[in-house]
């Protein structure tokens, strides 16, 4: 009964980036009951972070935007109708007595699987924190690392710290909603899209470059003011503020996967030539996987490593079968799906 309610999959792929999506397609070609679990509420892994940029190094495709590549990958991944679960960050992994893996997400949902493919990239993206001693005290209340909604800043005096795309985008968006917006950036030039910087300069946003947010002053309840150091003059100024939005970028973190007992070096899971990790039945591929000769940070690498891992997972599930790589040409199900006779 329990199994019917929570079926056990042949392979569960952690991560819905390019590697995980292509591996899901390949696992479908191998007739494996497949589940993909993605922490974000959308698929694509890193691709949505540069959706408008063109990629020119995807084999056989002259040029494609990251957004269109995501669409193509998702369509292909869905060919064999895998189960796709979004907004679930897998945290714990247990091996049950019968060898099945039990994965649990941050929501408490349990996923049963015979094999696991970790295609988690560098992990999920965690905001770079503000390096000030009392910053934590205001976190989530008056100090934010992402803006959940514009409304929370309505009629507030907002300080944005950062100089990249997201800092500038938020400054533009909040200019007409907040009582005041000040953007503080430690460099003399913004690193954001030129057009957006120009747009921001045409709003009421107060811009402070070559400046650093160096102190927060308030009580248990709220922030009253901040101090800002101006590098050119050496002066320190004080600004009355209600809310702080920190946009210092994000860094990837493997999170709880680090504690599964996998061999991990410099944030990467060590695999052998078959993408097998140090735990039998768990495989890794794509940006997260490390082995001698690895070409890091390349989508094409994940397109090779994913199928290699899936082939090995299939061999793990059927140790007495002679598992050979397969082609899509002549694949009966694919021919039927695409109306080929
Ligand atoms: C600006 C930029 C430009 C780039 N340009 C190119 C290019 O031109 N050509 C190229 O080949 N490569 C390029 N890359 C690199 C390419 O994007 C990566 O190599 C590729 O995205 C790696 O795919 P992946 O599936 O292995 O990992 P990712 O794309 O990182 O996907 C991993 C997914 O796993 C999810 N995840 C992590 N942990 C968990 C968990 N515990 N539970 C559930 N889900 C989890 C993450 O949310 C993420 O969605 C570029 C990268 C950047 C940032």
mmCIF file of N, CA, C and O in Angstrom, residues 82-148:
data_model
loop_
_atom_site.group_PDB
_atom_site.id
_atom_site.type_symbol
_atom_site.label_atom_id
_atom_site.label_comp_id
_atom_site.label_asym_id
_atom_site.label_seq_id
_atom_site.Cartn_x
_atom_site.Cartn_y
_atom_site.Cartn_z
ATOM 1 N N UNK A 82 8.475 11.505 -17.634
ATOM 2 C CA UNK A 82 9.002 11.283 -16.272
ATOM 3 C C UNK A 82 8.186 12.091 -15.266
ATOM 4 O O UNK A 82 7.497 13.040 -15.644
ATOM 5 N N UNK A 83 8.288 11.716 -14.015
ATOM 6 C CA UNK A 83 7.676 12.544 -12.970
ATOM 7 C C UNK A 83 8.622 13.709 -12.710
ATOM 8 O O UNK A 83 9.816 13.496 -12.470
ATOM 9 N N UNK A 84 8.089 14.932 -12.763
ATOM 10 C CA UNK A 84 8.937 16.109 -12.506
ATOM 11 C C UNK A 84 8.373 16.844 -11.300
ATOM 12 O O UNK A 84 7.199 17.211 -11.281
ATOM 13 N N UNK A 85 9.212 16.990 -10.304
ATOM 14 C CA UNK A 85 8.789 17.628 -9.056
ATOM 15 C C UNK A 85 9.560 18.936 -8.908
ATOM 16 O O UNK A 85 10.788 18.933 -8.952
ATOM 17 N N UNK A 86 8.834 20.040 -8.736
ATOM 18 C CA UNK A 86 9.503 21.341 -8.581
ATOM 19 C C UNK A 86 9.424 21.827 -7.135
ATOM 20 O O UNK A 86 8.629 21.304 -6.342
ATOM 21 N N UNK A 87 10.226 22.809 -6.818
ATOM 22 C CA UNK A 87 10.225 23.471 -5.499
ATOM 23 C C UNK A 87 10.504 22.503 -4.356
ATOM 24 O O UNK A 87 9.975 22.672 -3.264
ATOM 25 N N UNK A 88 11.281 21.480 -4.621
ATOM 26 C CA UNK A 88 11.669 20.590 -3.517
ATOM 27 C C UNK A 88 13.184 20.438 -3.479
ATOM 28 O O UNK A 88 13.787 19.916 -4.413
ATOM 29 N N UNK A 89 13.733 20.902 -2.390
ATOM 30 C CA UNK A 89 15.175 20.807 -2.164
ATOM 31 C C UNK A 89 15.435 19.498 -1.424
ATOM 32 O O UNK A 89 14.965 19.327 -0.289
ATOM 33 N N UNK A 90 16.145 18.591 -2.080
ATOM 34 C CA UNK A 90 16.423 17.317 -1.400
ATOM 35 C C UNK A 90 17.499 17.549 -0.340
ATOM 36 O O UNK A 90 18.567 18.075 -0.620
ATOM 37 N N UNK A 91 17.182 17.119 0.853
ATOM 38 C CA UNK A 91 18.117 17.339 1.965
ATOM 39 C C UNK A 91 18.747 16.034 2.449
ATOM 40 O O UNK A 91 19.950 15.913 2.499
ATOM 41 N N UNK A 92 17.913 15.064 2.824
ATOM 42 C CA UNK A 92 18.512 13.862 3.414
ATOM 43 C C UNK A 92 18.404 12.658 2.486
ATOM 44 O O UNK A 92 17.496 12.565 1.663
ATOM 45 N N UNK A 93 19.358 11.756 2.646
ATOM 46 C CA UNK A 93 19.387 10.502 1.901
ATOM 47 C C UNK A 93 19.654 9.390 2.912
ATOM 48 O O UNK A 93 20.575 9.479 3.710
ATOM 49 N N UNK A 94 18.802 8.381 2.884
ATOM 50 C CA UNK A 94 19.008 7.205 3.748
ATOM 51 C C UNK A 94 18.965 5.990 2.860
ATOM 52 O O UNK A 94 18.147 5.949 1.933
ATOM 53 N N UNK A 95 19.739 4.987 3.217
ATOM 54 C CA UNK A 95 19.645 3.729 2.473
ATOM 55 C C UNK A 95 18.855 2.760 3.335
ATOM 56 O O UNK A 95 19.250 2.464 4.471
ATOM 57 N N UNK A 96 17.740 2.255 2.814
ATOM 58 C CA UNK A 96 16.905 1.344 3.584
ATOM 59 C C UNK A 96 17.489 -0.066 3.514
ATOM 60 O O UNK A 96 18.379 -0.347 2.709
ATOM 61 N N UNK A 97 16.958 -0.970 4.360
ATOM 62 C CA UNK A 97 17.516 -2.329 4.437
ATOM 63 C C UNK A 97 17.476 -3.069 3.098
ATOM 64 O O UNK A 97 18.340 -3.886 2.808
ATOM 65 N N UNK A 98 16.444 -2.770 2.284
ATOM 66 C CA UNK A 98 16.347 -3.477 0.991
ATOM 67 C C UNK A 98 17.177 -2.801 -0.103
ATOM 68 O O UNK A 98 17.073 -3.147 -1.284
ATOM 69 N N UNK A 99 18.004 -1.817 0.277
ATOM 70 C CA UNK A 99 18.889 -1.157 -0.693
ATOM 71 C C UNK A 99 18.266 0.057 -1.352
ATOM 72 O O UNK A 99 18.943 0.810 -2.051
ATOM 73 N N UNK A 100 16.970 0.240 -1.140
ATOM 74 C CA UNK A 100 16.288 1.409 -1.709
ATOM 75 C C UNK A 100 16.799 2.688 -1.038
ATOM 76 O O UNK A 100 17.108 2.679 0.147
ATOM 77 N N UNK A 101 16.845 3.754 -1.801
ATOM 78 C CA UNK A 101 17.206 5.046 -1.211
ATOM 79 C C UNK A 101 15.931 5.820 -0.876
ATOM 80 O O UNK A 101 14.970 5.821 -1.659
ATOM 81 N N UNK A 102 15.985 6.467 0.263
ATOM 82 C CA UNK A 102 14.860 7.293 0.693
ATOM 83 C C UNK A 102 15.371 8.733 0.759
ATOM 84 O O UNK A 102 16.238 9.057 1.580
ATOM 85 N N UNK A 103 14.834 9.559 -0.132
ATOM 86 C CA UNK A 103 15.252 10.965 -0.179
ATOM 87 C C UNK A 103 14.148 11.811 0.445
ATOM 88 O O UNK A 103 12.966 11.576 0.186
ATOM 89 N N UNK A 104 14.535 12.763 1.248
ATOM 90 C CA UNK A 104 13.530 13.631 1.868
ATOM 91 C C UNK A 104 13.852 15.084 1.546
ATOM 92 O O UNK A 104 15.009 15.507 1.607
ATOM 93 N N UNK A 105 12.818 15.808 1.183
ATOM 94 C CA UNK A 105 13.017 17.217 0.813
ATOM 95 C C UNK A 105 12.759 18.128 2.002
ATOM 96 O O UNK A 105 12.296 17.675 3.059
ATOM 97 N N UNK A 106 13.006 19.414 1.793
ATOM 98 C CA UNK A 106 12.808 20.396 2.867
ATOM 99 C C UNK A 106 11.348 20.493 3.276
ATOM 100 O O UNK A 106 11.029 20.947 4.367
ATOM 101 N N UNK A 107 10.449 20.025 2.410
ATOM 102 C CA UNK A 107 9.020 20.066 2.756
ATOM 103 C C UNK A 107 8.613 18.814 3.539
ATOM 104 O O UNK A 107 7.461 18.694 3.948
ATOM 105 N N UNK A 108 9.536 17.874 3.702
ATOM 106 C CA UNK A 108 9.233 16.627 4.424
ATOM 107 C C UNK A 108 8.741 15.531 3.497
ATOM 108 O O UNK A 108 8.524 14.390 3.914
ATOM 109 N N UNK A 109 8.594 15.858 2.202
ATOM 110 C CA UNK A 109 8.124 14.830 1.254
ATOM 111 C C UNK A 109 9.220 13.783 1.031
ATOM 112 O O UNK A 109 10.403 14.109 0.926
ATOM 113 N N UNK A 110 8.752 12.514 0.946
ATOM 114 C CA UNK A 110 9.695 11.401 0.826
ATOM 115 C C UNK A 110 9.653 10.856 -0.601
ATOM 116 O O UNK A 110 8.580 10.728 -1.202
ATOM 117 N N UNK A 111 10.820 10.540 -1.153
ATOM 118 C CA UNK A 111 10.921 9.989 -2.504
ATOM 119 C C UNK A 111 11.731 8.698 -2.426
ATOM 120 O O UNK A 111 12.846 8.709 -1.900
ATOM 121 N N UNK A 112 11.162 7.592 -2.934
ATOM 122 C CA UNK A 112 11.848 6.309 -2.898
ATOM 123 C C UNK A 112 12.430 6.006 -4.274
ATOM 124 O O UNK A 112 11.773 6.253 -5.295
ATOM 125 N N UNK A 113 13.634 5.469 -4.267
ATOM 126 C CA UNK A 113 14.293 5.245 -5.554
ATOM 127 C C UNK A 113 15.369 4.161 -5.428
ATOM 128 O O UNK A 113 15.983 4.003 -4.369
ATOM 129 N N UNK A 114 15.554 3.413 -6.529
ATOM 130 C CA UNK A 114 16.602 2.376 -6.514
ATOM 131 C C UNK A 114 17.987 2.963 -6.775
ATOM 132 O O UNK A 114 18.978 2.434 -6.287
ATOM 133 N N UNK A 115 18.038 4.005 -7.574
ATOM 134 C CA UNK A 115 19.325 4.679 -7.812
ATOM 135 C C UNK A 115 19.097 6.196 -7.800
ATOM 136 O O UNK A 115 17.973 6.665 -7.981
ATOM 137 N N UNK A 116 20.191 6.911 -7.606
ATOM 138 C CA UNK A 116 20.121 8.381 -7.546
ATOM 139 C C UNK A 116 21.154 8.944 -8.512
ATOM 140 O O UNK A 116 22.295 8.461 -8.564
ATOM 141 N N UNK A 117 20.755 9.937 -9.283
ATOM 142 C CA UNK A 117 21.733 10.693 -10.068
ATOM 143 C C UNK A 117 21.755 12.120 -9.530
ATOM 144 O O UNK A 117 20.757 12.845 -9.627
ATOM 145 N N UNK A 118 22.876 12.487 -8.959
ATOM 146 C CA UNK A 118 23.029 13.854 -8.446
ATOM 147 C C UNK A 118 23.483 14.729 -9.618
ATOM 148 O O UNK A 118 24.581 14.563 -10.132
ATOM 149 N N UNK A 119 22.587 15.603 -10.065
ATOM 150 C CA UNK A 119 22.911 16.544 -11.167
ATOM 151 C C UNK A 119 22.623 17.944 -10.631
ATOM 152 O O UNK A 119 21.882 18.721 -11.231
ATOM 153 N N UNK A 120 23.203 18.212 -9.480
ATOM 154 C CA UNK A 120 22.824 19.400 -8.701
ATOM 155 C C UNK A 120 23.670 20.635 -9.005
ATOM 156 O O UNK A 120 23.592 21.623 -8.271
ATOM 157 N N UNK A 121 24.462 20.599 -10.087
ATOM 158 C CA UNK A 121 25.312 21.748 -10.397
ATOM 159 C C UNK A 121 26.225 22.015 -9.202
ATOM 160 O O UNK A 121 26.748 21.106 -8.580
ATOM 161 N N UNK A 122 26.387 23.264 -8.872
ATOM 162 C CA UNK A 122 27.162 23.584 -7.661
ATOM 163 C C UNK A 122 26.275 23.523 -6.428
ATOM 164 O O UNK A 122 26.710 23.815 -5.325
ATOM 165 N N UNK A 123 25.020 23.180 -6.618
ATOM 166 C CA UNK A 123 24.047 23.188 -5.517
ATOM 167 C C UNK A 123 23.053 24.302 -5.744
ATOM 168 O O UNK A 123 22.949 24.829 -6.859
ATOM 169 N N UNK A 124 22.349 24.674 -4.717
ATOM 170 C CA UNK A 124 21.411 25.784 -4.880
ATOM 171 C C UNK A 124 22.154 27.095 -4.612
ATOM 172 O O UNK A 124 23.210 27.110 -3.981
ATOM 173 N N UNK A 125 21.558 28.153 -5.096
ATOM 174 C CA UNK A 125 22.251 29.438 -4.989
ATOM 175 C C UNK A 125 21.884 30.135 -3.684
ATOM 176 O O UNK A 125 20.711 30.332 -3.379
ATOM 177 N N UNK A 126 22.905 30.456 -2.925
ATOM 178 C CA UNK A 126 22.697 31.092 -1.622
ATOM 179 C C UNK A 126 23.259 32.510 -1.693
ATOM 180 O O UNK A 126 24.359 32.721 -2.205
ATOM 181 N N UNK A 127 22.491 33.472 -1.186
ATOM 182 C CA UNK A 127 22.909 34.881 -1.275
ATOM 183 C C UNK A 127 24.176 35.131 -0.464
ATOM 184 O O UNK A 127 24.339 34.590 0.633
ATOM 185 N N UNK A 128 25.073 35.944 -1.023
ATOM 186 C CA UNK A 128 26.264 36.398 -0.288
ATOM 187 C C UNK A 128 25.789 37.317 0.830
ATOM 188 O O UNK A 128 25.080 38.290 0.564
ATOM 189 N N UNK A 129 26.171 36.987 2.051
ATOM 190 C CA UNK A 129 25.659 37.743 3.194
ATOM 191 C C UNK A 129 26.453 39.036 3.417
ATOM 192 O O UNK A 129 27.630 39.131 3.061
ATOM 193 N N UNK A 130 25.781 39.977 4.051
ATOM 194 C CA UNK A 130 26.416 41.241 4.412
ATOM 195 C C UNK A 130 27.358 40.991 5.588
ATOM 196 O O UNK A 130 26.962 40.388 6.583
ATOM 197 N N UNK A 131 28.582 41.450 5.450
ATOM 198 C CA UNK A 131 29.579 41.147 6.476
ATOM 199 C C UNK A 131 29.610 42.239 7.551
ATOM 200 O O UNK A 131 30.577 42.969 7.687
ATOM 201 N N UNK A 132 28.517 42.348 8.297
ATOM 202 C CA UNK A 132 28.453 43.305 9.406
ATOM 203 C C UNK A 132 27.946 42.553 10.643
ATOM 204 O O UNK A 132 27.039 41.724 10.527
ATOM 205 N N UNK A 133 28.520 42.843 11.806
ATOM 206 C CA UNK A 133 28.236 42.021 12.987
ATOM 207 C C UNK A 133 26.753 41.930 13.367
ATOM 208 O O UNK A 133 26.299 40.868 13.782
ATOM 209 N N UNK A 134 25.996 43.011 13.209
ATOM 210 C CA UNK A 134 24.589 42.950 13.649
ATOM 211 C C UNK A 134 23.610 42.705 12.492
ATOM 212 O O UNK A 134 22.399 42.834 12.668
ATOM 213 N N UNK A 135 24.132 42.359 11.313
ATOM 214 C CA UNK A 135 23.245 42.197 10.146
ATOM 215 C C UNK A 135 22.198 41.108 10.388
ATOM 216 O O UNK A 135 21.027 41.268 10.045
ATOM 217 N N UNK A 136 22.619 40.019 11.000
ATOM 218 C CA UNK A 136 21.708 38.865 11.181
ATOM 219 C C UNK A 136 20.457 39.218 11.961
ATOM 220 O O UNK A 136 19.383 38.683 11.722
ATOM 221 N N UNK A 137 20.632 40.125 12.909
ATOM 222 C CA UNK A 137 19.532 40.504 13.802
ATOM 223 C C UNK A 137 18.325 41.074 13.016
ATOM 224 O O UNK A 137 17.200 40.942 13.452
ATOM 225 N N UNK A 138 18.603 41.668 11.850
ATOM 226 C CA UNK A 138 17.517 42.291 11.080
ATOM 227 C C UNK A 138 17.080 41.444 9.885
ATOM 228 O O UNK A 138 16.120 41.793 9.199
ATOM 229 N N UNK A 139 17.829 40.340 9.676
ATOM 230 C CA UNK A 139 17.583 39.508 8.499
ATOM 231 C C UNK A 139 16.127 39.026 8.442
ATOM 232 O O UNK A 139 15.599 38.562 9.457
ATOM 233 N N UNK A 140 15.539 39.130 7.277
ATOM 234 C CA UNK A 140 14.163 38.637 7.099
ATOM 235 C C UNK A 140 13.120 39.626 7.576
ATOM 236 O O UNK A 140 11.939 39.483 7.276
ATOM 237 N N UNK A 141 13.536 40.640 8.349
ATOM 238 C CA UNK A 141 12.559 41.643 8.825
ATOM 239 C C UNK A 141 12.808 42.972 8.127
ATOM 240 O O UNK A 141 11.975 43.446 7.375
ATOM 241 N N UNK A 142 13.986 43.558 8.336
ATOM 242 C CA UNK A 142 14.279 44.846 7.680
ATOM 243 C C UNK A 142 15.547 44.786 6.824
ATOM 244 O O UNK A 142 15.919 45.765 6.208
ATOM 245 N N UNK A 143 16.167 43.622 6.824
ATOM 246 C CA UNK A 143 17.335 43.436 5.961
ATOM 247 C C UNK A 143 17.036 42.216 5.096
ATOM 248 O O UNK A 143 16.756 41.139 5.616
ATOM 249 N N UNK A 144 17.059 42.422 3.773
ATOM 250 C CA UNK A 144 16.584 41.384 2.859
ATOM 251 C C UNK A 144 17.679 41.023 1.856
ATOM 252 O O UNK A 144 18.417 41.893 1.413
ATOM 253 N N UNK A 145 17.720 39.733 1.507
ATOM 254 C CA UNK A 145 18.636 39.296 0.461
ATOM 255 C C UNK A 145 17.896 39.076 -0.853
ATOM 256 O O UNK A 145 18.495 38.896 -1.892
ATOM 257 N N UNK A 146 16.579 39.034 -0.784
ATOM 258 C CA UNK A 146 15.784 39.102 -2.013
ATOM 259 C C UNK A 146 14.467 39.762 -1.646
ATOM 260 O O UNK A 146 14.008 39.654 -0.492
ATOM 261 N N UNK A 147 13.904 40.455 -2.618
ATOM 262 C CA UNK A 147 12.644 41.151 -2.350
ATOM 263 C C UNK A 147 11.504 40.206 -2.698
ATOM 264 O O UNK A 147 11.378 39.788 -3.840
ATOM 265 N N UNK A 148 10.744 39.805 -1.706
ATOM 266 C CA UNK A 148 9.617 38.897 -1.967
ATOM 267 C C UNK A 148 8.552 39.627 -2.781
ATOM 268 O O UNK A 148 7.921 39.051 -3.639
#
